[in-house]
PDB file of C-alpha atoms and ligand atoms in Angstrom:
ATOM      1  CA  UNK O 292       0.000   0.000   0.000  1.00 52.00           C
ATOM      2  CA  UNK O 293       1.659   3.222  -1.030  1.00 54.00           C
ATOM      3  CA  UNK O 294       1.622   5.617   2.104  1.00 61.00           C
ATOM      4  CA  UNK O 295      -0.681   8.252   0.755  1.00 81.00           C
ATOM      5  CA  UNK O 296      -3.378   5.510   0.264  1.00 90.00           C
ATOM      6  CA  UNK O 297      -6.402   6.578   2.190  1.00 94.00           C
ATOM      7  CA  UNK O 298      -9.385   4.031   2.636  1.00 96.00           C
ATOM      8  CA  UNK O 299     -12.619   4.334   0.322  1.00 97.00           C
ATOM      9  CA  UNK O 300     -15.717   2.633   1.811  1.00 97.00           C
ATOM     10  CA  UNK O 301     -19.085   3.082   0.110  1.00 98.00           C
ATOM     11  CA  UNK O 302     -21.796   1.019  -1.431  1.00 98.00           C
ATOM     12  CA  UNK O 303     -21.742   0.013  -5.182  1.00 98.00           C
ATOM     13  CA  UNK O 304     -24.624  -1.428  -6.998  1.00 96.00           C
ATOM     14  CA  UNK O 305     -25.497  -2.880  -3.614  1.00 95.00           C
ATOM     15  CA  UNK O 306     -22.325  -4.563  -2.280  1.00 96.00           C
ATOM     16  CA  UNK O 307     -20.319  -2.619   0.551  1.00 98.00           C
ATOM     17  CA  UNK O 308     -16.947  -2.330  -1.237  1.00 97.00           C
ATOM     18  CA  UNK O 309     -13.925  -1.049   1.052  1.00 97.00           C
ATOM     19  CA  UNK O 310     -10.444  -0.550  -0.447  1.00 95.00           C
ATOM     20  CA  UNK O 311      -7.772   1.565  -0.326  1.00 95.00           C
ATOM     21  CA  UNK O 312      -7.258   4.267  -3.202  1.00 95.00           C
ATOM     22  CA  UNK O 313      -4.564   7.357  -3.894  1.00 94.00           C
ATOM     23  CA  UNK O 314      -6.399  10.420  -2.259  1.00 93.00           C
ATOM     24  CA  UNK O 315      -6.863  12.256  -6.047  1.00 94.00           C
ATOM     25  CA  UNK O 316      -8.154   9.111  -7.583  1.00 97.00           C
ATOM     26  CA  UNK O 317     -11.722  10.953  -9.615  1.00 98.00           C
ATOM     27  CA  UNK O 318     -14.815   8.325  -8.798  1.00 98.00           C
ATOM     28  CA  UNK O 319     -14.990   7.156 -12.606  1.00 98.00           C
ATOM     29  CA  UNK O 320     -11.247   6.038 -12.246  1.00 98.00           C
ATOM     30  CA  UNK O 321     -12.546   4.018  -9.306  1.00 98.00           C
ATOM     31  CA  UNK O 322     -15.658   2.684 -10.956  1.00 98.00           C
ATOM     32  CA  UNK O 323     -13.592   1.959 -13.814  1.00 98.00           C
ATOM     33  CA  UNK O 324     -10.651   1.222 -13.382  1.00 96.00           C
ATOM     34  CA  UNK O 325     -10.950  -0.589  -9.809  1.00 95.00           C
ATOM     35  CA  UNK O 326     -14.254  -2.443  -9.889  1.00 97.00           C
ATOM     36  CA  UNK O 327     -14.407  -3.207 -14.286  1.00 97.00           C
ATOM     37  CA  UNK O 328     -17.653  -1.223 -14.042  1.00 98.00           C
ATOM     38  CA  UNK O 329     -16.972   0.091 -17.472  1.00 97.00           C
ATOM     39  CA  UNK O 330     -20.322   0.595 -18.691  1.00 97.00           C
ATOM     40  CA  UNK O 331     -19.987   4.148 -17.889  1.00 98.00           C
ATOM     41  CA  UNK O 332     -17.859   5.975 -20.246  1.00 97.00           C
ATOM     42  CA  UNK O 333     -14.932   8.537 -19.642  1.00 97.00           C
ATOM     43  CA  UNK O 334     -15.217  11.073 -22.713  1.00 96.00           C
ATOM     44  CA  UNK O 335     -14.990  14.531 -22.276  1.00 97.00           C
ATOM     45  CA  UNK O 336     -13.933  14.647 -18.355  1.00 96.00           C
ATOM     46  CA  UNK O 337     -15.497  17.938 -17.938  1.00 97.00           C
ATOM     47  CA  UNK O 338     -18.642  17.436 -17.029  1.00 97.00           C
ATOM     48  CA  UNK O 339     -19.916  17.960 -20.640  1.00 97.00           C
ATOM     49  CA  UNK O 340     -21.044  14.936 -21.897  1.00 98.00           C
ATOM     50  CA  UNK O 341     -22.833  13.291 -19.188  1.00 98.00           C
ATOM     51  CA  UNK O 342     -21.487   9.759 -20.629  1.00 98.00           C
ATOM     52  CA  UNK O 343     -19.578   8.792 -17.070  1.00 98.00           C
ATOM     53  CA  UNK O 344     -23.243   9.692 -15.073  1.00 98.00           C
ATOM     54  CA  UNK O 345     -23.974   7.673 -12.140  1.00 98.00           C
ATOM     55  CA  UNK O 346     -26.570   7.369  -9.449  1.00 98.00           C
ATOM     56  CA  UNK O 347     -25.061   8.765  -6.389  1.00 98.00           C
ATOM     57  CA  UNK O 348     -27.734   8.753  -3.513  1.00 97.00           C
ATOM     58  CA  UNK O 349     -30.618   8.896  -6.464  1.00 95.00           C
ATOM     59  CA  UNK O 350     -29.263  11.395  -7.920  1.00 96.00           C
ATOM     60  CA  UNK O 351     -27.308  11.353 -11.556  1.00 97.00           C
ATOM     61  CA  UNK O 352     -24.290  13.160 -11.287  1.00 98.00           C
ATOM     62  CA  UNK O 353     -21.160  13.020 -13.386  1.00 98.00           C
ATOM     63  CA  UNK O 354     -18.563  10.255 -12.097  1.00 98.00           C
ATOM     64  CA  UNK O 355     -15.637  12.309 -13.897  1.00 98.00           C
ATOM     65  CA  UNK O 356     -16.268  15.469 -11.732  1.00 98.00           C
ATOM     66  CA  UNK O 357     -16.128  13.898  -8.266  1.00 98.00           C
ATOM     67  CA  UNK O 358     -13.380  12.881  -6.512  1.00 97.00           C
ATOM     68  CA  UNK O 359     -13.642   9.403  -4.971  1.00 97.00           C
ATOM     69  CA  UNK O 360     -13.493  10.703  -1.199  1.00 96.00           C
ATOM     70  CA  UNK O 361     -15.800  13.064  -2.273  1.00 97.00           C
ATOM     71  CA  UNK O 362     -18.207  10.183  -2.178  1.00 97.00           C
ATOM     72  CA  UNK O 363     -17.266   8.196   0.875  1.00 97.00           C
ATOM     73  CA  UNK O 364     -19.789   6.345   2.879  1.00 97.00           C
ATOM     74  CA  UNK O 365     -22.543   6.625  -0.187  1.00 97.00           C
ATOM     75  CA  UNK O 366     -24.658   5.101  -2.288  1.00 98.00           C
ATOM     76  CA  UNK O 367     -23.678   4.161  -5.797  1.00 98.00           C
ATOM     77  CA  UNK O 368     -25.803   2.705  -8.824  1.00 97.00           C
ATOM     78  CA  UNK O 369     -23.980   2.290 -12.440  1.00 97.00           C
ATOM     79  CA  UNK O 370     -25.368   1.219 -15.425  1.00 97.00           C
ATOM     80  CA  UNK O 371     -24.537  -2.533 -13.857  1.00 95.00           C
ATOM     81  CA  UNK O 372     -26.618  -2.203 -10.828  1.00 95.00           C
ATOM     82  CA  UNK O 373     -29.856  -0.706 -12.612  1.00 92.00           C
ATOM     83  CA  UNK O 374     -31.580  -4.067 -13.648  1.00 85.00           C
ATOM     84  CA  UNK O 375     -31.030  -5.200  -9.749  1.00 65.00           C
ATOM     85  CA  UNK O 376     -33.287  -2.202  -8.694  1.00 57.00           C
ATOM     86  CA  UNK O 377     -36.275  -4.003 -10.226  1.00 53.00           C
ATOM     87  CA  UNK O 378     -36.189  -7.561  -9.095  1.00 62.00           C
ATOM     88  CA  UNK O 379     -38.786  -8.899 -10.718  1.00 61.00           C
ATOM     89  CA  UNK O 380     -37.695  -7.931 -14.495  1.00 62.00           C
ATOM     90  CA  UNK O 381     -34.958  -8.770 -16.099  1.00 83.00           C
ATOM     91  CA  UNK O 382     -34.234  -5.231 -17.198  1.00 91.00           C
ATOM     92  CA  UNK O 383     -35.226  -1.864 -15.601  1.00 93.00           C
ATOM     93  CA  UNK O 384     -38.275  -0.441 -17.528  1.00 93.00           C
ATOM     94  CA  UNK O 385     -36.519   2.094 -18.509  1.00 96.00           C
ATOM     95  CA  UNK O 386     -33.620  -0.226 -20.018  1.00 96.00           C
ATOM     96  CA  UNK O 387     -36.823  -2.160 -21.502  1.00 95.00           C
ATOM     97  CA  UNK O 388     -38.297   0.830 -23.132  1.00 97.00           C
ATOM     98  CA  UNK O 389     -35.111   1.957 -24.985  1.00 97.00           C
ATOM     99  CA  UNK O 390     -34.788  -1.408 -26.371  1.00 96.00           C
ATOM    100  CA  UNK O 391     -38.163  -0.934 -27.853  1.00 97.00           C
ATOM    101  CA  UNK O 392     -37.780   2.296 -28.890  1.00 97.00           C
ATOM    102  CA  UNK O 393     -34.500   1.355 -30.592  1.00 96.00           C
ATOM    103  CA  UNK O 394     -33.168   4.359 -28.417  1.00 97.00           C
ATOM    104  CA  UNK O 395     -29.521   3.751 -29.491  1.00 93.00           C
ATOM    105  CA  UNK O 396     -27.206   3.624 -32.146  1.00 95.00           C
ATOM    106  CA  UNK O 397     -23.383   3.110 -31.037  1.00 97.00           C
ATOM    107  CA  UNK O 398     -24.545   3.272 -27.697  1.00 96.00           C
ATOM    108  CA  UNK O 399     -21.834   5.396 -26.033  1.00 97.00           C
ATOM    109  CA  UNK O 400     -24.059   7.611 -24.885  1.00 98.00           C
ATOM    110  CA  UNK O 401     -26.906   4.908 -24.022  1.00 98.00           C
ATOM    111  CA  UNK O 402     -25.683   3.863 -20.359  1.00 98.00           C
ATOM    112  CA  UNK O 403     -25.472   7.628 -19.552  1.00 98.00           C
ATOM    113  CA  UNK O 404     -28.941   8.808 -20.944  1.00 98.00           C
ATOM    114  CA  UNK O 405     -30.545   5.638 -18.848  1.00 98.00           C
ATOM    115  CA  UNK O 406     -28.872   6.906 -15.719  1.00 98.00           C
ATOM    116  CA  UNK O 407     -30.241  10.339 -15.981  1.00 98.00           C
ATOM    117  CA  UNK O 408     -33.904   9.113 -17.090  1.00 98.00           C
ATOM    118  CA  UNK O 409     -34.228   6.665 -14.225  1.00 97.00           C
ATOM    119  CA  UNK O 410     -33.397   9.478 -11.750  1.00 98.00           C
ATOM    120  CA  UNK O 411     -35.744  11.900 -13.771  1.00 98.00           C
ATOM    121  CA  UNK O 412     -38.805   9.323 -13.174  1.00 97.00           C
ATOM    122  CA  UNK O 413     -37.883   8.418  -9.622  1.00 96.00           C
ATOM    123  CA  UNK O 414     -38.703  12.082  -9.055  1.00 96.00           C
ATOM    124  CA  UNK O 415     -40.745  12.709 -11.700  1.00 97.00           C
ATOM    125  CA  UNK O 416     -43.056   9.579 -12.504  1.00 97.00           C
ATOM    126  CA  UNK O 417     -45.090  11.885 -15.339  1.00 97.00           C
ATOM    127  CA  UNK O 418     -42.780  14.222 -16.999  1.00 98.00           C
ATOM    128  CA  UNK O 419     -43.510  16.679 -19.678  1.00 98.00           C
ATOM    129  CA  UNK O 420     -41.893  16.242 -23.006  1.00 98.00           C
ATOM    130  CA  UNK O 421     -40.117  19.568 -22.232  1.00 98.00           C
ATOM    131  CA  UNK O 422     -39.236  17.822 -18.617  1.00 98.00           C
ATOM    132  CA  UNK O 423     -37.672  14.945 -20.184  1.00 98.00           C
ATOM    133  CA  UNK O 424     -35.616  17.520 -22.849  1.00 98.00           C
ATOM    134  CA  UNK O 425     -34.573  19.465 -19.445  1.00 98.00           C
ATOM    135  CA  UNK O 426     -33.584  16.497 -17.742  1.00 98.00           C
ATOM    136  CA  UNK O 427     -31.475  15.162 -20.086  1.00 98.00           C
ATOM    137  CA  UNK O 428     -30.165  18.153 -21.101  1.00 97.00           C
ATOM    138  CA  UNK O 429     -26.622  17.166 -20.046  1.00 97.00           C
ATOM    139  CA  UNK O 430     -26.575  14.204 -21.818  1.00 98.00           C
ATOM    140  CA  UNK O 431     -24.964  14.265 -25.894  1.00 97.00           C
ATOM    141  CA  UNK O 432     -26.154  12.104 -28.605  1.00 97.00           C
ATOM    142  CA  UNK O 433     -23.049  11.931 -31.569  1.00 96.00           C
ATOM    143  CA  UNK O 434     -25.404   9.878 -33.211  1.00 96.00           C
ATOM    144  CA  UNK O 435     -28.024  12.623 -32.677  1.00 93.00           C
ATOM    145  CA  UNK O 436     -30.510   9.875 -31.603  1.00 90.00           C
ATOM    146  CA  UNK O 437     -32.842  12.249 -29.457  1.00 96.00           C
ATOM    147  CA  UNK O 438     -36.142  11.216 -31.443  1.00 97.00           C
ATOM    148  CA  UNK O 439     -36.220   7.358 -29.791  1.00 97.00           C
ATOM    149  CA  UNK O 440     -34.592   8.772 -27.032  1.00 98.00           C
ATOM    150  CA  UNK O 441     -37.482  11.176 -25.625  1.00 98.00           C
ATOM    151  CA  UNK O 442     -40.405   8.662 -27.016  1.00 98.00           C
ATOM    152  CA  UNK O 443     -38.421   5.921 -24.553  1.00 98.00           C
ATOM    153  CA  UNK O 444     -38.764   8.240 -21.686  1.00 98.00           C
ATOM    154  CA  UNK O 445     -42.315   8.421 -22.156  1.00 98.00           C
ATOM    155  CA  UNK O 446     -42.934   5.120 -23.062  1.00 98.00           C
ATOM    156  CA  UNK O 447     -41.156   4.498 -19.513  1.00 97.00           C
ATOM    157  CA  UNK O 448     -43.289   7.135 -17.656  1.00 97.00           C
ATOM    158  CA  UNK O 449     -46.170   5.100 -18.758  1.00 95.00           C
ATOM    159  CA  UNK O 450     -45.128   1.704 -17.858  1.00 90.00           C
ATOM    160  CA  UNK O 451     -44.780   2.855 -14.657  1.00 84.00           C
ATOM    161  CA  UNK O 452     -47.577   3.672 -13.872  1.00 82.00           C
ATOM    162  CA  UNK O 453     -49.765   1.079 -15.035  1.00 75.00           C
TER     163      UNK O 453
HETATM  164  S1  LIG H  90     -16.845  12.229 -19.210  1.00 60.45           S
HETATM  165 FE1  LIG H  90     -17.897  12.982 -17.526  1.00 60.45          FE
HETATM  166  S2  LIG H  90     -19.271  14.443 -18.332  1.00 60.45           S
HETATM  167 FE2  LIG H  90     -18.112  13.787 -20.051  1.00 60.45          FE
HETATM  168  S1  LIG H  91     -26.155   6.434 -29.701  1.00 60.45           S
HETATM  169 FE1  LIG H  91     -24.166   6.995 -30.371  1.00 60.45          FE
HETATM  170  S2  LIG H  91     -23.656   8.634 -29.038  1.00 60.45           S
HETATM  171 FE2  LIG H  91     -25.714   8.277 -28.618  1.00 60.45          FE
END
């Protein structure tokens, strides 16, 4: 262990995970390249891009922007962990709908836009097409996909809550 190690202890896709880490280590590096959760992707590292989001406590944030220790002690959902949050399907309905919608093309951008949807109907079970728009908002498309990618929202939204 090198002697600037510190100790990172937090919850990841439901499994308590303690291990020690460098002290500037960002919380995508950890995801990544500690865990193998690679299903998020590092792209722009500025917070631009929203590919590298995460649920951190419910929320979506960007994994690129946030330093590990920043993040100690919480609660942590990737792209891995989001079929587990719905035991009784195989894939989250929201994972379900984009797969119906054909919401992807390449799909760099896929495991980021599901992160941010999922977070936008946990607090938002019925949003507004304009809602959705604002809520992904910091997500980008290079494949410019948004069409499938908005009707999948919805499409969630309404499986929901039937
Ligand atoms: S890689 Fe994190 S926002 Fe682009
Ligand atoms: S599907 Fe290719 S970047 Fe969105």
């Amino acid at each position: 262990m090198a002697n600037n190690a510190m100790i990172w202890k937090g919850s990841v896709n439901g499994v308590e995970r303690e291990m020690h880490i460098p002290p500037a280590m960002r919380l995508s590096e950890l995801l990544r390249d500690h865990l193998g959760l690679n299903g998020l992707k590092v792209s722009c590292e500025i917070g631009r891009c929203g590919s590298c989001m995460i649920l951190l406590d419910g929320a979506a944030v960007n994994s690129c922007l946030l330093m590990a220790y920043q993040c100690v002690g919480g609660e942590i959902i990737t792209i891995e962990g989001l079929s587990d949050m719905d035991k009784e399907e195989a894939l989250h309905p929201v994972q379900q709908a984009f797969l119906e919608e054909g919401a992807f093309q390449c799909g760099y951008c896929t495991p980021g836009m599901l992160i941010s949807s999922v977070s936008l109907l946990n607090e938002n079970p019925n949003p507004s097409r304009e809602e959705i728009i604002d809520a992904l908002s910091g997500n980008l498309c290079r494949c410019t996909g948004y069409g499938p990618i908005l009707r999948a929202v919805e499409k969630a939204a309404q499986s929901q809550s039937n």
